[in-house]
mmCIF file of C-alpha atoms and ligand atoms in Angstrom:
data_model
loop_
_atom_site.group_PDB
_atom_site.id
_atom_site.type_symbol
_atom_site.label_atom_id
_atom_site.label_comp_id
_atom_site.label_asym_id
_atom_site.label_seq_id
_atom_site.Cartn_x
_atom_site.Cartn_y
_atom_site.Cartn_z
ATOM 1 C CA MET A 1 121.801 68.046 107.465
ATOM 2 C CA ASN A 2 124.677 69.286 105.586
ATOM 3 C CA PRO A 3 125.388 72.822 105.566
ATOM 4 C CA GLU A 4 127.892 72.862 102.731
ATOM 5 C CA VAL A 5 125.189 71.203 100.163
ATOM 6 C CA LEU A 6 122.575 73.374 101.029
ATOM 7 C CA LYS A 7 124.526 76.443 100.729
ATOM 8 C CA ALA A 8 126.053 74.950 97.552
ATOM 9 C CA THR A 9 122.423 74.441 95.864
ATOM 10 C CA ALA A 10 120.771 77.791 96.912
ATOM 11 C CA GLN A 11 123.862 79.645 95.739
ATOM 12 C CA ALA A 12 123.281 77.856 92.100
ATOM 13 C CA MET A 13 120.066 78.583 91.900
ATOM 14 C CA VAL A 14 120.623 82.252 91.827
ATOM 15 C CA ALA A 15 123.902 81.917 89.825
ATOM 16 C CA ASP A 16 124.299 85.546 87.863
ATOM 17 C CA GLY A 17 121.650 86.278 85.231
ATOM 18 C CA LYS A 18 119.636 82.537 86.003
ATOM 19 C CA GLY A 19 116.617 82.316 87.858
ATOM 20 C CA VAL A 20 113.962 79.459 88.414
ATOM 21 C CA LEU A 21 111.191 78.377 86.466
ATOM 22 C CA ALA A 22 107.795 77.560 88.498
ATOM 23 C CA ALA A 23 106.070 74.683 86.823
ATOM 24 C CA ASP A 24 104.536 72.957 89.657
ATOM 25 C CA GLU A 25 100.897 73.971 88.948
ATOM 26 C CA SER A 26 98.540 71.492 91.001
ATOM 27 C CA THR A 27 96.280 69.339 89.001
ATOM 28 C CA GLY A 28 93.417 72.141 89.291
ATOM 29 C CA THR A 29 95.794 74.762 88.073
ATOM 30 C CA ILE A 30 97.419 73.038 85.208
ATOM 31 C CA LYS A 31 93.582 72.141 83.881
ATOM 32 C CA LYS A 32 92.595 75.913 84.074
ATOM 33 C CA ARG A 33 95.873 76.705 82.412
ATOM 34 C CA LEU A 34 95.033 74.260 79.449
ATOM 35 C CA ASP A 35 91.272 75.023 79.471
ATOM 36 C CA SER A 36 92.429 78.476 78.582
ATOM 37 C CA ILE A 37 93.723 76.681 74.818
ATOM 38 C CA ASN A 38 91.186 74.261 74.732
ATOM 39 C CA THR A 39 93.107 71.511 75.456
ATOM 40 C CA GLU A 40 91.980 68.687 77.741
ATOM 41 C CA SER A 41 94.461 68.204 80.893
ATOM 42 C CA THR A 42 95.234 64.531 80.654
ATOM 43 C CA GLU A 43 98.296 63.111 81.807
ATOM 44 C CA ASP A 44 99.829 62.624 78.580
ATOM 45 C CA ASN A 45 98.795 66.531 77.774
ATOM 46 C CA ARG A 46 100.520 67.717 80.866
ATOM 47 C CA ARG A 47 103.301 65.638 79.827
ATOM 48 C CA THR A 48 103.515 67.238 76.293
ATOM 49 C CA TYR A 49 103.683 70.443 77.775
ATOM 50 C CA ARG A 50 106.268 70.676 80.339
ATOM 51 C CA ASP A 51 108.445 68.599 77.865
ATOM 52 C CA MET A 52 107.935 71.537 75.634
ATOM 53 C CA LEU A 53 109.179 73.921 78.171
ATOM 54 C CA PHE A 54 112.097 71.293 79.596
ATOM 55 C CA THR A 55 113.723 71.145 76.034
ATOM 56 C CA THR A 56 113.410 74.468 74.980
ATOM 57 C CA PRO A 57 117.523 74.697 73.180
ATOM 58 C CA GLY A 58 119.776 76.919 75.549
ATOM 59 C CA MET A 59 116.940 77.193 78.225
ATOM 60 C CA GLU A 60 119.728 76.290 80.964
ATOM 61 C CA ASP A 61 121.377 79.839 80.125
ATOM 62 C CA ALA A 62 118.570 81.316 82.211
ATOM 63 C CA ILE A 63 116.968 78.997 84.150
ATOM 64 C CA SER A 64 119.271 76.624 86.714
ATOM 65 C CA SER A 65 116.537 75.114 88.494
ATOM 66 C CA VAL A 66 112.360 73.892 87.752
ATOM 67 C CA ILE A 67 110.192 73.514 90.485
ATOM 68 C CA LEU A 68 108.136 70.548 89.527
ATOM 69 C CA PHE A 69 104.438 69.180 90.582
ATOM 70 C CA GLU A 70 104.707 65.718 92.197
ATOM 71 C CA GLU A 71 103.079 64.289 89.344
ATOM 72 C CA THR A 72 106.238 65.341 86.917
ATOM 73 C CA LEU A 73 108.600 64.782 89.396
ATOM 74 C CA PHE A 74 108.009 61.058 88.920
ATOM 75 C CA GLN A 75 106.626 61.325 85.139
ATOM 76 C CA SER A 76 108.996 60.455 82.049
ATOM 77 C CA SER A 77 109.796 62.986 79.611
ATOM 78 C CA VAL A 78 108.198 62.102 75.905
ATOM 79 C CA GLY A 79 111.610 60.838 74.728
ATOM 80 C CA GLY A 80 110.869 58.478 77.587
ATOM 81 C CA LYS A 81 113.544 59.857 80.356
ATOM 82 C CA PRO A 82 112.553 60.578 83.678
ATOM 83 C CA PHE A 83 111.795 64.116 84.204
ATOM 84 C CA PRO A 84 114.572 65.290 86.810
ATOM 85 C CA GLU A 85 117.105 62.840 84.788
ATOM 86 C CA LEU A 86 116.277 65.250 81.611
ATOM 87 C CA LEU A 87 116.508 68.276 83.606
ATOM 88 C CA SER A 88 119.725 67.432 85.430
ATOM 89 C CA GLY A 89 121.344 66.111 82.472
ATOM 90 C CA LYS A 90 121.199 69.781 81.188
ATOM 91 C CA GLY A 91 122.274 71.248 84.231
ATOM 92 C CA VAL A 92 119.016 72.185 85.634
ATOM 93 C CA ILE A 93 118.344 71.717 89.161
ATOM 94 C CA PRO A 94 115.033 69.854 90.188
ATOM 95 C CA GLY A 95 112.795 70.686 92.919
ATOM 96 C CA ILE A 96 109.195 69.823 94.061
ATOM 97 C CA LYS A 97 106.095 71.773 95.231
ATOM 98 C CA VAL A 98 105.791 69.862 98.607
ATOM 99 C CA ASP A 99 102.455 71.951 100.458
ATOM 100 C CA LYS A 100 99.089 70.242 100.418
ATOM 101 C CA GLY A 101 97.581 73.536 99.360
ATOM 102 C CA ALA A 102 95.818 76.959 101.172
ATOM 103 C CA LYS A 103 93.243 75.897 103.458
ATOM 104 C CA PRO A 104 90.230 77.828 105.309
ATOM 105 C CA LEU A 105 92.117 78.923 108.947
ATOM 106 C CA ALA A 106 89.613 77.796 111.478
ATOM 107 C CA GLY A 107 87.847 80.872 112.837
ATOM 108 C CA ALA A 108 89.203 83.717 110.510
ATOM 109 C CA PRO A 109 86.457 84.121 107.534
ATOM 110 C CA GLY A 110 88.522 84.835 104.329
ATOM 111 C CA GLU A 111 91.979 83.568 105.603
ATOM 112 C CA THR A 112 93.773 80.661 104.551
ATOM 113 C CA VAL A 113 96.480 78.401 106.329
ATOM 114 C CA THR A 114 98.785 76.041 104.060
ATOM 115 C CA GLU A 115 98.735 72.703 104.907
ATOM 116 C CA GLY A 116 100.858 69.513 104.260
ATOM 117 C CA LEU A 117 103.388 68.947 107.478
ATOM 118 C CA ASP A 118 101.735 65.600 108.453
ATOM 119 C CA GLY A 119 104.203 62.791 106.566
ATOM 120 C CA LEU A 120 106.411 65.975 104.999
ATOM 121 C CA ARG A 121 109.745 63.923 106.485
ATOM 122 C CA GLU A 122 108.929 60.551 104.695
ATOM 123 C CA ARG A 123 107.828 62.242 101.532
ATOM 124 C CA LEU A 124 110.891 64.200 101.639
ATOM 125 C CA ALA A 125 112.961 61.210 101.607
ATOM 126 C CA GLU A 126 111.285 60.115 98.631
ATOM 127 C CA TYR A 127 111.831 63.229 96.724
ATOM 128 C CA ARG A 128 115.185 63.367 97.313
ATOM 129 C CA LYS A 129 116.004 59.958 96.111
ATOM 130 C CA ALA A 130 113.862 60.961 92.728
ATOM 131 C CA GLY A 131 116.052 63.369 92.386
ATOM 132 C CA ALA A 132 114.753 66.412 93.773
ATOM 133 C CA ARG A 133 117.599 69.318 95.670
ATOM 134 C CA PHE A 134 114.936 71.995 96.410
ATOM 135 C CA ALA A 135 111.273 72.242 97.500
ATOM 136 C CA LYS A 136 108.655 75.027 97.748
ATOM 137 C CA TRP A 137 106.303 75.954 99.807
ATOM 138 C CA ARG A 138 103.515 78.862 99.290
ATOM 139 C CA ALA A 139 101.843 80.776 101.863
ATOM 140 C CA VAL A 140 98.951 82.545 100.829
ATOM 141 C CA ILE A 141 97.958 86.283 102.973
ATOM 142 C CA THR A 142 94.727 88.192 101.457
ATOM 143 C CA ILE A 143 94.810 91.802 102.006
ATOM 144 C CA GLY A 144 90.801 92.994 102.729
ATOM 145 C CA ASP A 145 88.681 94.546 105.172
ATOM 146 C CA GLY A 146 90.374 93.952 108.717
ATOM 147 C CA ILE A 147 92.544 91.106 107.167
ATOM 148 C CA PRO A 148 95.472 89.489 107.229
ATOM 149 C CA SER A 149 94.831 88.907 111.136
ATOM 150 C CA ASP A 150 97.836 88.591 113.070
ATOM 151 C CA TYR A 151 96.759 85.196 113.782
ATOM 152 C CA CYS A 152 97.217 83.870 109.974
ATOM 153 C CA ILE A 153 100.129 85.482 109.641
ATOM 154 C CA GLY A 154 101.721 83.583 112.371
ATOM 155 C CA ALA A 155 100.299 80.452 111.627
ATOM 156 C CA ASN A 156 101.466 80.617 108.118
ATOM 157 C CA ALA A 157 105.106 81.612 109.293
ATOM 158 C CA HIS A 158 105.076 78.820 111.593
ATOM 159 C CA ALA A 159 104.086 76.380 109.045
ATOM 160 C CA LEU A 160 106.625 77.824 106.545
ATOM 161 C CA ALA A 161 109.601 77.484 109.250
ATOM 162 C CA ARG A 162 108.592 73.836 110.104
ATOM 163 C CA TYR A 163 108.653 72.925 106.611
ATOM 164 C CA ALA A 164 111.661 74.814 106.183
ATOM 165 C CA ALA A 165 113.617 72.961 109.208
ATOM 166 C CA LEU A 166 112.283 69.354 107.897
ATOM 167 C CA CYS A 167 113.772 70.559 104.349
ATOM 168 C CA GLN A 168 117.056 71.159 105.700
ATOM 169 C CA GLU A 169 117.439 68.233 107.744
ATOM 170 C CA ALA A 170 116.646 66.067 104.460
ATOM 171 C CA ASP A 171 119.629 68.557 102.654
ATOM 172 C CA ILE A 172 116.863 70.004 100.701
ATOM 173 C CA VAL A 173 116.852 73.434 99.962
ATOM 174 C CA PRO A 174 113.567 75.224 100.740
ATOM 175 C CA ILE A 175 112.199 78.112 98.635
ATOM 176 C CA VAL A 176 110.315 80.017 101.334
ATOM 177 C CA GLU A 177 107.463 81.525 99.494
ATOM 178 C CA PRO A 178 105.075 84.038 101.896
ATOM 179 C CA GLU A 179 102.602 85.495 99.110
ATOM 180 C CA VAL A 180 100.766 88.687 99.501
ATOM 181 C CA LEU A 181 98.024 88.666 96.806
ATOM 182 C CA MET A 182 97.878 91.689 94.380
ATOM 183 C CA ASP A 183 94.178 91.038 93.688
ATOM 184 C CA GLY A 184 92.682 93.355 96.090
ATOM 185 C CA ASP A 185 91.772 97.190 95.610
ATOM 186 C CA ASN A 186 94.529 98.030 98.002
ATOM 187 C CA THR A 187 97.270 100.749 97.719
ATOM 188 C CA ILE A 188 100.442 100.271 97.686
ATOM 189 C CA GLU A 189 101.512 101.568 100.571
ATOM 190 C CA ARG A 190 98.999 99.008 102.424
ATOM 191 C CA CYS A 191 100.836 96.051 100.228
ATOM 192 C CA GLU A 192 104.070 97.333 101.916
ATOM 193 C CA GLU A 193 102.946 97.598 105.333
ATOM 194 C CA VAL A 194 101.415 93.905 105.155
ATOM 195 C CA THR A 195 104.571 92.350 103.612
ATOM 196 C CA THR A 196 106.769 93.966 105.868
ATOM 197 C CA ASN A 197 104.705 92.225 109.056
ATOM 198 C CA VAL A 198 104.605 89.067 107.037
ATOM 199 C CA LEU A 199 108.701 89.174 106.353
ATOM 200 C CA ASN A 200 109.215 90.063 109.948
ATOM 201 C CA GLN A 201 106.914 87.072 111.337
ATOM 202 C CA VAL A 202 108.303 84.706 108.388
ATOM 203 C CA PHE A 203 111.692 85.649 109.587
ATOM 204 C CA ALA A 204 111.124 85.445 113.734
ATOM 205 C CA ARG A 205 109.966 82.025 112.787
ATOM 206 C CA LEU A 206 112.672 80.947 110.618
ATOM 207 C CA SER A 207 115.639 82.094 113.459
ATOM 208 C CA HIS A 208 113.423 80.475 116.056
ATOM 209 C CA GLN A 209 113.284 76.910 114.520
ATOM 210 C CA GLY A 210 117.145 77.059 113.893
ATOM 211 C CA VAL A 211 116.740 77.117 109.930
ATOM 212 C CA LEU A 212 120.201 78.286 108.091
ATOM 213 C CA LEU A 213 119.644 81.376 106.236
ATOM 214 C CA GLU A 214 122.652 80.671 103.645
ATOM 215 C CA GLY A 215 120.954 77.620 102.855
ATOM 216 C CA MET A 216 117.453 78.454 101.603
ATOM 217 C CA LEU A 217 115.675 80.922 99.428
ATOM 218 C CA LEU A 218 113.022 83.644 99.784
ATOM 219 C CA LYS A 219 109.920 83.867 96.998
ATOM 220 C CA PRO A 220 107.973 86.776 97.860
ATOM 221 C CA ASN A 221 105.791 89.244 96.618
ATOM 222 C CA MET A 222 106.809 92.261 94.887
ATOM 223 C CA VAL A 223 105.360 95.476 96.514
ATOM 224 C CA ILE A 224 102.654 96.816 94.496
ATOM 225 C CA SER A 225 99.511 97.988 94.211
ATOM 226 C CA GLY A 226 96.403 95.984 94.247
ATOM 227 C CA LYS A 227 95.039 94.897 90.780
ATOM 228 C CA GLY A 228 91.402 96.768 91.729
ATOM 229 C CA CYS A 229 93.367 99.922 93.082
ATOM 230 C CA SER A 230 91.993 103.042 90.983
ATOM 231 C CA VAL A 231 95.922 104.769 91.087
ATOM 232 C CA GLN A 232 98.577 101.951 89.749
ATOM 233 C CA ALA A 233 101.820 102.625 91.204
ATOM 234 C CA ASP A 234 104.728 102.870 88.094
ATOM 235 C CA ILE A 235 107.756 100.629 87.849
ATOM 236 C CA GLN A 236 110.267 102.754 89.614
ATOM 237 C CA THR A 237 107.845 103.093 92.461
ATOM 238 C CA VAL A 238 107.210 99.316 92.804
ATOM 239 C CA ALA A 239 111.039 98.813 92.580
ATOM 240 C CA GLU A 240 111.718 101.245 95.126
ATOM 241 C CA ALA A 241 109.139 100.156 97.693
ATOM 242 C CA THR A 242 110.147 96.716 97.090
ATOM 243 C CA VAL A 243 113.616 96.772 97.593
ATOM 244 C CA ARG A 244 113.448 99.133 100.626
ATOM 245 C CA THR A 245 110.935 96.362 102.425
ATOM 246 C CA LEU A 246 113.236 93.681 101.446
ATOM 247 C CA LYS A 247 116.259 95.669 102.782
ATOM 248 C CA ARG A 248 114.132 96.285 106.061
ATOM 249 C CA CYS A 249 113.172 92.663 106.598
ATOM 250 C CA VAL A 250 115.689 89.803 104.858
ATOM 251 C CA PRO A 251 119.106 89.190 106.330
ATOM 252 C CA GLY A 252 122.009 89.626 104.258
ATOM 253 C CA ALA A 253 122.702 86.173 105.284
ATOM 254 C CA VAL A 254 120.308 85.087 102.296
ATOM 255 C CA PRO A 255 121.535 84.118 99.330
ATOM 256 C CA GLY A 256 118.926 85.053 97.137
ATOM 257 C CA ILE A 257 115.329 86.148 96.390
ATOM 258 C CA VAL A 258 113.170 85.039 93.650
ATOM 259 C CA PHE A 259 110.083 86.691 92.868
ATOM 260 C CA LEU A 260 106.700 85.220 91.608
ATOM 261 C CA SER A 261 105.044 86.754 89.398
ATOM 262 C CA GLY A 262 101.543 86.637 91.011
ATOM 263 C CA GLY A 263 99.332 87.969 87.673
ATOM 264 C CA GLN A 264 101.857 90.918 86.571
ATOM 265 C CA SER A 265 102.033 90.488 82.909
ATOM 266 C CA ASP A 266 105.226 89.007 80.985
ATOM 267 C CA ASP A 267 106.892 92.079 80.426
ATOM 268 C CA VAL A 268 105.960 93.706 83.554
ATOM 269 C CA ALA A 269 107.584 91.222 85.680
ATOM 270 C CA THR A 270 110.624 91.575 83.849
ATOM 271 C CA ALA A 271 110.783 95.367 83.603
ATOM 272 C CA HIS A 272 109.860 95.567 87.562
ATOM 273 C CA LEU A 273 112.889 92.897 88.229
ATOM 274 C CA ASP A 274 115.065 94.985 85.826
ATOM 275 C CA ALA A 275 114.267 97.970 87.987
ATOM 276 C CA MET A 276 115.256 96.557 91.071
ATOM 277 C CA ASN A 277 118.598 95.586 90.266
ATOM 278 C CA LYS A 278 119.495 99.090 88.454
ATOM 279 C CA LEU A 279 119.502 99.976 92.224
ATOM 280 C CA GLY A 280 122.179 97.584 93.224
ATOM 281 C CA PRO A 281 124.180 97.253 94.695
ATOM 282 C CA LEU A 282 122.097 94.263 96.987
ATOM 283 C CA PRO A 283 123.002 92.460 99.678
ATOM 284 C CA TRP A 284 121.329 89.349 97.722
ATOM 285 C CA LYS A 285 120.863 87.918 94.443
ATOM 286 C CA LEU A 286 117.493 89.429 93.187
ATOM 287 C CA SER A 287 116.049 86.835 90.400
ATOM 288 C CA PHE A 288 112.671 85.292 89.366
ATOM 289 C CA SER A 289 110.645 82.228 90.249
ATOM 290 C CA TYR A 290 107.739 83.054 87.680
ATOM 291 C CA GLY A 291 105.132 80.828 86.805
ATOM 292 C CA ARG A 292 102.915 82.351 84.473
ATOM 293 C CA ALA A 293 105.034 85.515 83.226
ATOM 294 C CA LEU A 294 107.462 82.892 81.969
ATOM 295 C CA GLN A 295 105.293 80.544 80.606
ATOM 296 C CA ALA A 296 101.643 82.584 79.242
ATOM 297 C CA ALA A 297 103.382 83.111 75.912
ATOM 298 C CA ALA A 298 104.498 79.722 75.483
ATOM 299 C CA LEU A 299 101.048 78.004 76.408
ATOM 300 C CA GLN A 300 99.486 80.795 73.871
ATOM 301 C CA ALA A 301 101.945 79.799 70.997
ATOM 302 C CA TRP A 302 101.473 75.963 71.417
ATOM 303 C CA GLY A 303 97.804 76.091 71.739
ATOM 304 C CA GLY A 304 97.997 72.548 72.479
ATOM 305 C CA VAL A 305 98.638 71.614 68.697
ATOM 306 C CA ASP A 306 101.917 69.556 67.713
ATOM 307 C CA ALA A 307 102.753 71.448 64.935
ATOM 308 C CA ASN A 308 103.336 74.573 67.247
ATOM 309 C CA LEU A 309 105.858 72.699 69.997
ATOM 310 C CA ASP A 310 108.843 74.607 68.115
ATOM 311 C CA ALA A 311 106.877 78.026 68.354
ATOM 312 C CA GLY A 312 106.207 77.104 72.344
ATOM 313 C CA ARG A 313 109.866 76.759 72.492
ATOM 314 C CA ALA A 314 110.957 80.163 71.071
ATOM 315 C CA ALA A 315 108.396 82.063 73.145
ATOM 316 C CA PHE A 316 109.628 80.537 76.494
ATOM 317 C CA ALA A 317 112.952 81.171 75.102
ATOM 318 C CA HIS A 318 112.200 84.408 74.685
ATOM 319 C CA ARG A 319 110.881 85.263 78.317
ATOM 320 C CA ALA A 320 114.015 83.223 79.697
ATOM 321 C CA LYS A 321 116.418 85.463 77.827
ATOM 322 C CA CYS A 322 114.363 88.940 78.548
ATOM 323 C CA ASN A 323 114.208 87.821 82.490
ATOM 324 C CA LYS A 324 117.872 86.536 82.349
ATOM 325 C CA ALA A 325 119.025 90.414 81.493
ATOM 326 C CA ALA A 326 116.692 91.613 84.148
ATOM 327 C CA ALA A 327 118.141 89.362 86.568
ATOM 328 C CA LEU A 328 121.327 91.152 85.588
ATOM 329 C CA GLY A 329 119.996 94.864 85.278
ATOM 330 C CA GLN A 330 120.390 94.578 81.837
ATOM 331 C CA TYR A 331 117.037 94.781 80.342
ATOM 332 C CA SER A 332 115.528 97.355 77.972
ATOM 333 C CA ALA A 333 112.194 97.375 76.070
ATOM 334 C CA ASP A 334 113.796 97.186 73.038
ATOM 335 C CA MET A 335 114.354 93.203 73.440
ATOM 336 C CA GLU A 336 110.432 92.762 73.316
ATOM 337 C CA GLN A 337 110.556 94.479 69.997
ATOM 338 C CA ALA A 338 113.323 92.416 68.817
ATOM 339 C CA ALA A 339 111.825 89.427 68.990
HETATM 340 P P1 13P B 401 103.053 83.353 89.480
HETATM 341 O O1 13P B 401 104.906 83.462 88.524
HETATM 342 O O2 13P B 401 102.340 82.431 88.169
HETATM 343 O O3 13P B 401 102.930 83.916 90.538
HETATM 344 O O4 13P B 401 103.644 81.482 90.083
HETATM 345 C C1 13P B 401 104.837 81.465 90.700
HETATM 346 C C2 13P B 401 104.298 79.944 91.920
HETATM 347 O O5 13P B 401 105.320 79.174 91.995
HETATM 348 C C3 13P B 401 103.424 80.609 92.901
HETATM 349 O O6 13P B 401 103.465 79.588 93.740
#
């Protein structure tokens, strides 16, 4: 483990006004996205789609790094260059999703634990050789009747810390992602309570397993009302609750916090990030690691049609620019109209 390499990579990923593009949809998830535009999920179509995003002119002004699925890490772009090389050539850092997904947790109905630790040391060595400089592991926590259990939170926190320690051993920066889902009908107060518990347990395990906080990034959910809750907290309330929770739970040694979008609409995800940064100064960089909120407009504009590749790039460039502004606390709704 080289702490200086880890720190430098983590800091570059959250350089001023920059964030992460999550383009690491698993085979099942990318199929759902392509189904939504009536496009078959072939290896070639997945290549074309991701190539469109990564060849967007000026993307690198807002996007420091891209999370890839394993297929893409070892795939060549439309122009024939391996994707990691195409990205590095633009000064964008390639990374890799390494977990094997959330699986039912034994003895805990309705809850999951994320798998993928077996053989991870060997896989990380291969990924680094292929150009990956950071990784992602997503734990999933569901709010419901009597859940999450402490057992579920503990099992996921333990696995996240084991993953993070293995990454750092291989000089790969771990993105630690404990996602409290926003799909329930819970209040924002309940989300704050659960998120607090989850983050406390995650940082206890990270410390116990000797993870270097300066050489990792946290990828949390925002503290937000469940989708099915009849009272939806407004932008300012979400920003204040999220920053309050993070200040209580996340040590200042962590260089950056990069949020997932989790099903928020594009402009709301951007507005939330902007409102949080306007509450600064903060102990860490607050930026984005959005999947859907960076890609949804581009996917629609492309629609699986070659003639629309530039329209897809333009839609992605717009969201990237808005989120760059939000990462600096300089976004305003006028930016959407200007597009
Ligand atoms: P969303 O922003 O679509 O939630 O995806 C981010 C991600 O990488 C989830 O693991």
